Short mmCIF file of C-alpha atoms and ligand atoms in Angstrom, two decimals:
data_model
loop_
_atom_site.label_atom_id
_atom_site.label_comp_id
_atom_site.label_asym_id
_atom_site.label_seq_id
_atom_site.Cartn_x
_atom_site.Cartn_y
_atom_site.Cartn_z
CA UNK W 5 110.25 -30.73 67.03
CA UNK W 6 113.90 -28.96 67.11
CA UNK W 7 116.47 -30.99 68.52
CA UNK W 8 118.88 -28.96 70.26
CA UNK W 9 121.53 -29.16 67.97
CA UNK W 10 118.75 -27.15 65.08
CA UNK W 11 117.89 -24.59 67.88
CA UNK W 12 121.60 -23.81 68.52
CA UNK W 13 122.24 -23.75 64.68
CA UNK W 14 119.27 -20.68 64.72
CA UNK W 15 120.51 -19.08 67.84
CA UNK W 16 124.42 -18.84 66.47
CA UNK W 17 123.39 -18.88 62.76
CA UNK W 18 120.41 -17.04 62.57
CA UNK W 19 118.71 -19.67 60.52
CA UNK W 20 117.37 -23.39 60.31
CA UNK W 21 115.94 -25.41 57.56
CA UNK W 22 113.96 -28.42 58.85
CA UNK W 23 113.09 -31.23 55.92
CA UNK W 24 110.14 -32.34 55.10
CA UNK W 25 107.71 -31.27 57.68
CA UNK W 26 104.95 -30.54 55.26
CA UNK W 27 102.77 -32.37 53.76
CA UNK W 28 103.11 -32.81 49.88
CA UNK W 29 99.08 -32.98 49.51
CA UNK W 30 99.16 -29.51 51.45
CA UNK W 31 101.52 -28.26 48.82
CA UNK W 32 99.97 -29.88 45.96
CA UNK W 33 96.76 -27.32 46.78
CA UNK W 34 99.32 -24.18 47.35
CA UNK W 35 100.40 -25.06 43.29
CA UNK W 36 97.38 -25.74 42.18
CA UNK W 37 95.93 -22.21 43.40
CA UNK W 38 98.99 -20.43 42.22
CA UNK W 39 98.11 -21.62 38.52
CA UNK W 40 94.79 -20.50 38.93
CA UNK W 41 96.63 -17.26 39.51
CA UNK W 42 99.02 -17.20 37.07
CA UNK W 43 96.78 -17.72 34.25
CA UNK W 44 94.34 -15.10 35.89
CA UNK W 45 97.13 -12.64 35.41
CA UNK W 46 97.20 -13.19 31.91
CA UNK W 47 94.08 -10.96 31.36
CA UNK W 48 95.87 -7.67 33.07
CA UNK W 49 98.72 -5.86 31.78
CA UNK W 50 99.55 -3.83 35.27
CA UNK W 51 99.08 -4.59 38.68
CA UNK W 52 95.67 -5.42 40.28
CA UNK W 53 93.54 -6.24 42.92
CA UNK W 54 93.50 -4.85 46.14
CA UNK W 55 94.89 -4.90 49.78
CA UNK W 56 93.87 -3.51 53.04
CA UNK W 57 96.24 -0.73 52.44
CA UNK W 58 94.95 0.00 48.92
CA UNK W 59 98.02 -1.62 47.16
CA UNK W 60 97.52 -4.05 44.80
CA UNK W 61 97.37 -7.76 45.40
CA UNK W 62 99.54 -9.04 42.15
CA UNK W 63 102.84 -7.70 41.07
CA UNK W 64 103.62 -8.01 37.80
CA UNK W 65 107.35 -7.56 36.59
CA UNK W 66 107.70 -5.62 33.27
CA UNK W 67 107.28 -7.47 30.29
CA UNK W 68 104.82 -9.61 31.50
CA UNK W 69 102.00 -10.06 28.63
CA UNK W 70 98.95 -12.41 28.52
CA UNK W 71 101.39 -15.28 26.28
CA UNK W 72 103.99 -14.90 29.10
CA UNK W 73 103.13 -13.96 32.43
CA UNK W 74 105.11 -12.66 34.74
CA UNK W 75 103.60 -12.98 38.13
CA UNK W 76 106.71 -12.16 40.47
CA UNK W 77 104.45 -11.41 44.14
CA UNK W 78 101.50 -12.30 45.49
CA UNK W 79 100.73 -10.04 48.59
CA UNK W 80 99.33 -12.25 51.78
CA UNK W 81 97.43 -15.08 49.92
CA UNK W 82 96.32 -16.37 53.04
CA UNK W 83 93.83 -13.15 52.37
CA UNK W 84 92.35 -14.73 49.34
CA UNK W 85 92.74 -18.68 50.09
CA UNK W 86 91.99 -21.11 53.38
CA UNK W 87 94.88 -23.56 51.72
CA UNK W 88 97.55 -20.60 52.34
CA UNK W 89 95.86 -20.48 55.83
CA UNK W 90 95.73 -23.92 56.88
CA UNK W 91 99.67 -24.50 55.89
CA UNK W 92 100.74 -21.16 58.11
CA UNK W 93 98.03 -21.17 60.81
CA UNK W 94 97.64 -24.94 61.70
CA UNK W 95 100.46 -27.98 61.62
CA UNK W 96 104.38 -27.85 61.60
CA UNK W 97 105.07 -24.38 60.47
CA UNK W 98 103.81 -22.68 63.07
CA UNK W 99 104.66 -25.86 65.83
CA UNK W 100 108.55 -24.88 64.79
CA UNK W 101 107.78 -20.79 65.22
CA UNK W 102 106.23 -21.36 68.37
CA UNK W 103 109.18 -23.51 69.78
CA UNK W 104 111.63 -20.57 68.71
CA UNK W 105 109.81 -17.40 70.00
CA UNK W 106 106.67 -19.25 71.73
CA UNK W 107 104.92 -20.27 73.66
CA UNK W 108 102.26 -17.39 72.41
CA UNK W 109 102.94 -16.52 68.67
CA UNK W 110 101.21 -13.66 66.26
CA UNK W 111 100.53 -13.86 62.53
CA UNK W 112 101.99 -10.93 61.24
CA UNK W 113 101.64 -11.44 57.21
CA UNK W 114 103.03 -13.72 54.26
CA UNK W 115 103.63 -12.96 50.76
CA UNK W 116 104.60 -15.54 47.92
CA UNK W 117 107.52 -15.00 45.43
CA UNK W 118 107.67 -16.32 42.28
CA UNK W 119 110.34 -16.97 39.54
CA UNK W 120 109.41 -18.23 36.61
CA UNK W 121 111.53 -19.92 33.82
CA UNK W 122 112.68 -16.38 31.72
CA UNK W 123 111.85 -13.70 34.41
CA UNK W 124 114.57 -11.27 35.83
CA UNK W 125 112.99 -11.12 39.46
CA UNK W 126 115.87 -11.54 42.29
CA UNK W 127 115.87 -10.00 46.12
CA UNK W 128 118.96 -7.74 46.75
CA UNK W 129 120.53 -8.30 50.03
CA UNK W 130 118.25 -6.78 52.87
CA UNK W 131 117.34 -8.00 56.83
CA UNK W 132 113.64 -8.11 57.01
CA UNK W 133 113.41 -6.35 60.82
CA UNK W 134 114.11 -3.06 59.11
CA UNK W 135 111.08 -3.11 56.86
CA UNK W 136 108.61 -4.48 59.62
CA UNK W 137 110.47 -2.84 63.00
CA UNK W 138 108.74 -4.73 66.13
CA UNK W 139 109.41 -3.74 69.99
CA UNK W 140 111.78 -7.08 70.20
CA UNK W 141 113.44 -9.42 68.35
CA UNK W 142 111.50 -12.45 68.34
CA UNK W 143 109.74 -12.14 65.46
CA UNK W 144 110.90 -15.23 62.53
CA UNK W 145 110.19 -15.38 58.52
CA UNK W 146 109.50 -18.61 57.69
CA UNK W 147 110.75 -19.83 54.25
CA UNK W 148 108.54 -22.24 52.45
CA UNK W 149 109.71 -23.77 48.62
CA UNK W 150 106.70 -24.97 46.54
CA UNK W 151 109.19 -26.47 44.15
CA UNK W 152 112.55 -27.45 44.22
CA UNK W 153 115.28 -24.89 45.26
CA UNK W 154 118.54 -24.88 44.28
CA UNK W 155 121.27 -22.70 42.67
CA UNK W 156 120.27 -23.18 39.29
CA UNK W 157 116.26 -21.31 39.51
CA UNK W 158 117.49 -18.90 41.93
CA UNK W 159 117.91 -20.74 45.73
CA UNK W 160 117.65 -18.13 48.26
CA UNK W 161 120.64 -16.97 49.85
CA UNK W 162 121.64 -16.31 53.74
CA UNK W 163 124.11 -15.07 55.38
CA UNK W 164 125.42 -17.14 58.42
CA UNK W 165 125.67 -14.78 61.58
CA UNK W 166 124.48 -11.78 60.16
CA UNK W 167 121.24 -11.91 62.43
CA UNK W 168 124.24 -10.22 65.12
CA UNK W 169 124.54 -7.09 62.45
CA UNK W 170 123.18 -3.96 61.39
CA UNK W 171 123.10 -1.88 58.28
CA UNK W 172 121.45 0.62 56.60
CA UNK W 173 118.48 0.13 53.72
CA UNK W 174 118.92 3.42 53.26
CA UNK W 175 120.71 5.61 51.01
CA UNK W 176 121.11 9.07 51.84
CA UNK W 177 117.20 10.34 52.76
CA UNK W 178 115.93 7.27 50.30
CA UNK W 179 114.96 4.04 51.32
CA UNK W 180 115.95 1.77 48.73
CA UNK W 181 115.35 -1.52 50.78
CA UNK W 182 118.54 -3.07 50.28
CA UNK W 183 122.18 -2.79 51.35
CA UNK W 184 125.02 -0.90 49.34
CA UNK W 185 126.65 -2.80 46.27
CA UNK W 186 129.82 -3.02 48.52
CA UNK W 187 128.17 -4.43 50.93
CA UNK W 188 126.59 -6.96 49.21
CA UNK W 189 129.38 -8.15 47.00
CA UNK W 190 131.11 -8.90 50.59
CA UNK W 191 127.38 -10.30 52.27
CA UNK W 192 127.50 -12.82 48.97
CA UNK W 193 130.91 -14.30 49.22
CA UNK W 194 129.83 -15.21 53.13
CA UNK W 195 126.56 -16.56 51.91
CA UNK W 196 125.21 -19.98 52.02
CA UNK W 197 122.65 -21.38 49.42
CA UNK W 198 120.26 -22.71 51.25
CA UNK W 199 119.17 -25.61 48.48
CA UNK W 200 115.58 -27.58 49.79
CA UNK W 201 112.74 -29.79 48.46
CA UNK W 202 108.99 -28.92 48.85
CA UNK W 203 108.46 -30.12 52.36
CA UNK W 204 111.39 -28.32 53.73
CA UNK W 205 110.95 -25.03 55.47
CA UNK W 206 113.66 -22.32 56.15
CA UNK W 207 113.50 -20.66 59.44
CA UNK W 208 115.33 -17.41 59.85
CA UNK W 209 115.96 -14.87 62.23
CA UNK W 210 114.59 -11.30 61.34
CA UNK W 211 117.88 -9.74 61.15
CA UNK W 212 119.90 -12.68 58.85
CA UNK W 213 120.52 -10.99 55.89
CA UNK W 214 119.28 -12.59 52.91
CA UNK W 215 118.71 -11.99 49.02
CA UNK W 216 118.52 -14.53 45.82
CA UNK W 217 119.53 -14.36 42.14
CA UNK W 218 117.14 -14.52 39.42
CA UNK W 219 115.65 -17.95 38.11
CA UNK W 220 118.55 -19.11 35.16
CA UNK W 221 117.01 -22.22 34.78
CA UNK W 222 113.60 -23.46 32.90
CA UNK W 223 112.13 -24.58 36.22
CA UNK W 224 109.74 -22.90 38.41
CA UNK W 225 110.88 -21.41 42.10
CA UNK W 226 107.89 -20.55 43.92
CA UNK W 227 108.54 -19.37 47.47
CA UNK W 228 105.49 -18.55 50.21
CA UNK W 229 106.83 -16.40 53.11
CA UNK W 230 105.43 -15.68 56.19
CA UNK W 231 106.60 -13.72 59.02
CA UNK W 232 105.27 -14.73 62.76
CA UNK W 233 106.33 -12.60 66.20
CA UNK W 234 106.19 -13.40 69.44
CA UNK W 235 102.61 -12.20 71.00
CA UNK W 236 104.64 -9.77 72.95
CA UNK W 237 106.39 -8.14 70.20
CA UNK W 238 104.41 -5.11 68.57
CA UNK W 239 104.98 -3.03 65.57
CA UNK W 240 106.58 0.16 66.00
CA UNK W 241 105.22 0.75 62.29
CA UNK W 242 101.96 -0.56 60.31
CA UNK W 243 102.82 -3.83 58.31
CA UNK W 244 104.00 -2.99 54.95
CA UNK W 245 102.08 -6.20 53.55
CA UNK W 246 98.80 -5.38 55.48
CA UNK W 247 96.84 -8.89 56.26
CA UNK W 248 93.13 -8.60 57.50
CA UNK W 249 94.81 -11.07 59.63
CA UNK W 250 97.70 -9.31 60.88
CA UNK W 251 98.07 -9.71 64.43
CA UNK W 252 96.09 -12.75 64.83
CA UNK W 253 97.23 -15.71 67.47
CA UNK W 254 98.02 -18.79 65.47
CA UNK W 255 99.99 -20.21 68.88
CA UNK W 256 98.75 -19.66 72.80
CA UNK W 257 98.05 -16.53 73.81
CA UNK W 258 97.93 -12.52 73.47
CA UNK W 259 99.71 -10.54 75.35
CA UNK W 260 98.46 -6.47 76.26
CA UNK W 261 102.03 -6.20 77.47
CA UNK W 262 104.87 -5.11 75.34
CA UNK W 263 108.27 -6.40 75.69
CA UNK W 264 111.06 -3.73 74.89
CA UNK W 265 114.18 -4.16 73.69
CA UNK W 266 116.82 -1.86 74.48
CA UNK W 267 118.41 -0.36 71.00
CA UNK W 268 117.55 2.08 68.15
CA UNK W 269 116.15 1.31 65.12
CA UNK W 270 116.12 2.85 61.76
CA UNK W 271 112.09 3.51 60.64
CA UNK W 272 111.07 2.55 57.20
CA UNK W 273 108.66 4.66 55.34
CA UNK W 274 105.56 4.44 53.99
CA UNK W 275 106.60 3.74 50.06
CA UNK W 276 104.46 3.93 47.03
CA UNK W 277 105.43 0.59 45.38
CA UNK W 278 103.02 -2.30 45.42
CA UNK W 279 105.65 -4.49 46.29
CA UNK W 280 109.55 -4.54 47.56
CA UNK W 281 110.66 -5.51 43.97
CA UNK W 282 109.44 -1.53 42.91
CA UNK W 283 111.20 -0.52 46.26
CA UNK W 284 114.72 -2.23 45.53
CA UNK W 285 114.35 -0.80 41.96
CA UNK W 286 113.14 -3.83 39.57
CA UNK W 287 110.88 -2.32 37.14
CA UNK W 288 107.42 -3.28 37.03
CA UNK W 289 104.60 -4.03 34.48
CA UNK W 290 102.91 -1.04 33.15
CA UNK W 291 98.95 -0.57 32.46
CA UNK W 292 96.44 -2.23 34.21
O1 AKG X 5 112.27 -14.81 47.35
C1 AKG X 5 113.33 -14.89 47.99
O2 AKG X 5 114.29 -15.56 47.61
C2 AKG X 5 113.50 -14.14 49.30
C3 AKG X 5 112.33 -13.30 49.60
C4 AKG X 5 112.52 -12.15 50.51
O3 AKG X 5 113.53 -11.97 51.12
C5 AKG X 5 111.41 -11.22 50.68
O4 AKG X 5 110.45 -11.27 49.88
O5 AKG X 5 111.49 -10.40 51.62
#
């Protein structure tokens, strides 16, 4: 379903958004559950329920009360929902992953972000191999808008090439899960918006560096990610979203042989936070 042209553009970019390759009645469901959600959360003034690694399941950014919730993360909903499954497991999405690391492709686990009109939740520039280090390369995030993405409620942000780069997510003995402020001032003047419509889906490489500003505008941006590896490629570390699903096939085959790419890689620890917004610093809601 690339045409050569989009595979080239991922290959020397490190990213590719294909439009509208899913359905709208597929999405429709994905809102419709994420309400459900978000006026769930009103009851709870912390975090809450549980994942396989005893985290918790909703992340709730400080100030978040039952009159305005402030439901920022979601941890692998495909947990909790067959809808979340059936958009990353059957159909286009994982068609495209499979045609850029494939044949054989692995589930590896999928979050959803969410800004909502008046909250402060943004990503600070990071690469996502360093938080989930695999054996190889070939391992994508897919990028999937629920709502309309642009500038103005906090688009995310890539940075063209960057896959071909490393840098640290560390400072000093502390990972912080995001690049210096130096860096990042000079990462966001080579960054591209990537601006898409529900239907559209963002492909990126594991090492593009990426972040997004906080929602300015009084429309929704509500983002489900999900990162897929080649069935070859194996974690050097335990996801840090653990999925009761992590490691299932969604494309071909598994492989019991590990493909090894020469290089060294900079381990992540095991951190406290329920989610990478506590790990980059953003404050979260308290009680619960
Ligand atoms: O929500 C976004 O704009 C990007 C999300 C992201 O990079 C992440 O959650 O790792």
């Amino acid at each position: 379903m690339l045409t050569p042209a989009e595979r080239r553009q991922f290959d020397e970019q490190g990213y590719v958004v294909l439009r509208q390759i899913v359905a709208a009645e597929r999405l429709a469901a994905l809102r419709r559950q994420i309400e459900i959600w978000i006026e769930e959360s009103r009851g709870h003034a912390g975090n809450y329920g549980e994942t396989p690694d005893g985290k918790a399941r909703f992340d709730l950014e400080v100030g978040h009360s039952a009159a305005q919730p402030k439901l920022r993360r979601v941890a692998n909903p495909a947990d909790v929902s067959e809808d979340f499954q059936g958009v990353l497991w059957d159909g286009p999405v994982p068609d495209a992953v499979a045609e850029l690391i494939g044949p054989d492709v692995k589930f590896h686990h999928c979050k959803l972000n969410i800004k909502l009109p008046g909250m402060g939740a943004r990503v600070d520039y990071h690469q996502d191999h360093p938080y989930d280090p695999h054996s190889n390369d070939d391992v994508v995030t897919s990028l999937i808008p629920l709502d309309t993405m642009n500038e103005e409620n906090g688009c995310l942000r890539v940075v063209p090439g960057s896959h071909k780069e490393r840098y640290s997510l560390y400072r000093g003995d502390r990972f912080v899960g995001k690049v210096s402020d130096e860096e990042a001032a000079q990462l966001e003047r080579r960054s591209r918006p990537i601006e898409a419509q529900a239907g559209d889906v963002c492909f990126m490489h594991t090492w593009t560096m990426h972040g997004s500003p906080a929602n300015r505008s009084a429309a929704p941006r509500r983002l489900l990610i999900c990162d897929y590896t080649a069935a070859d490629a194996f974690w050097l570390t335990p996801p840090m979203v653990p999925s009761i699903h992590s490691g299932r096939i969604v494309r071909g085959r598994p492989s019991r042989v590990a493909r090894l790419k020469a290089s060294t890689i900079e381990l992540p620890p095991r951190y406290e936070d329920d989610s990478f917004f506590g790990v980059q610093g953003q404050e979260t809601a308290q009680g619960g």
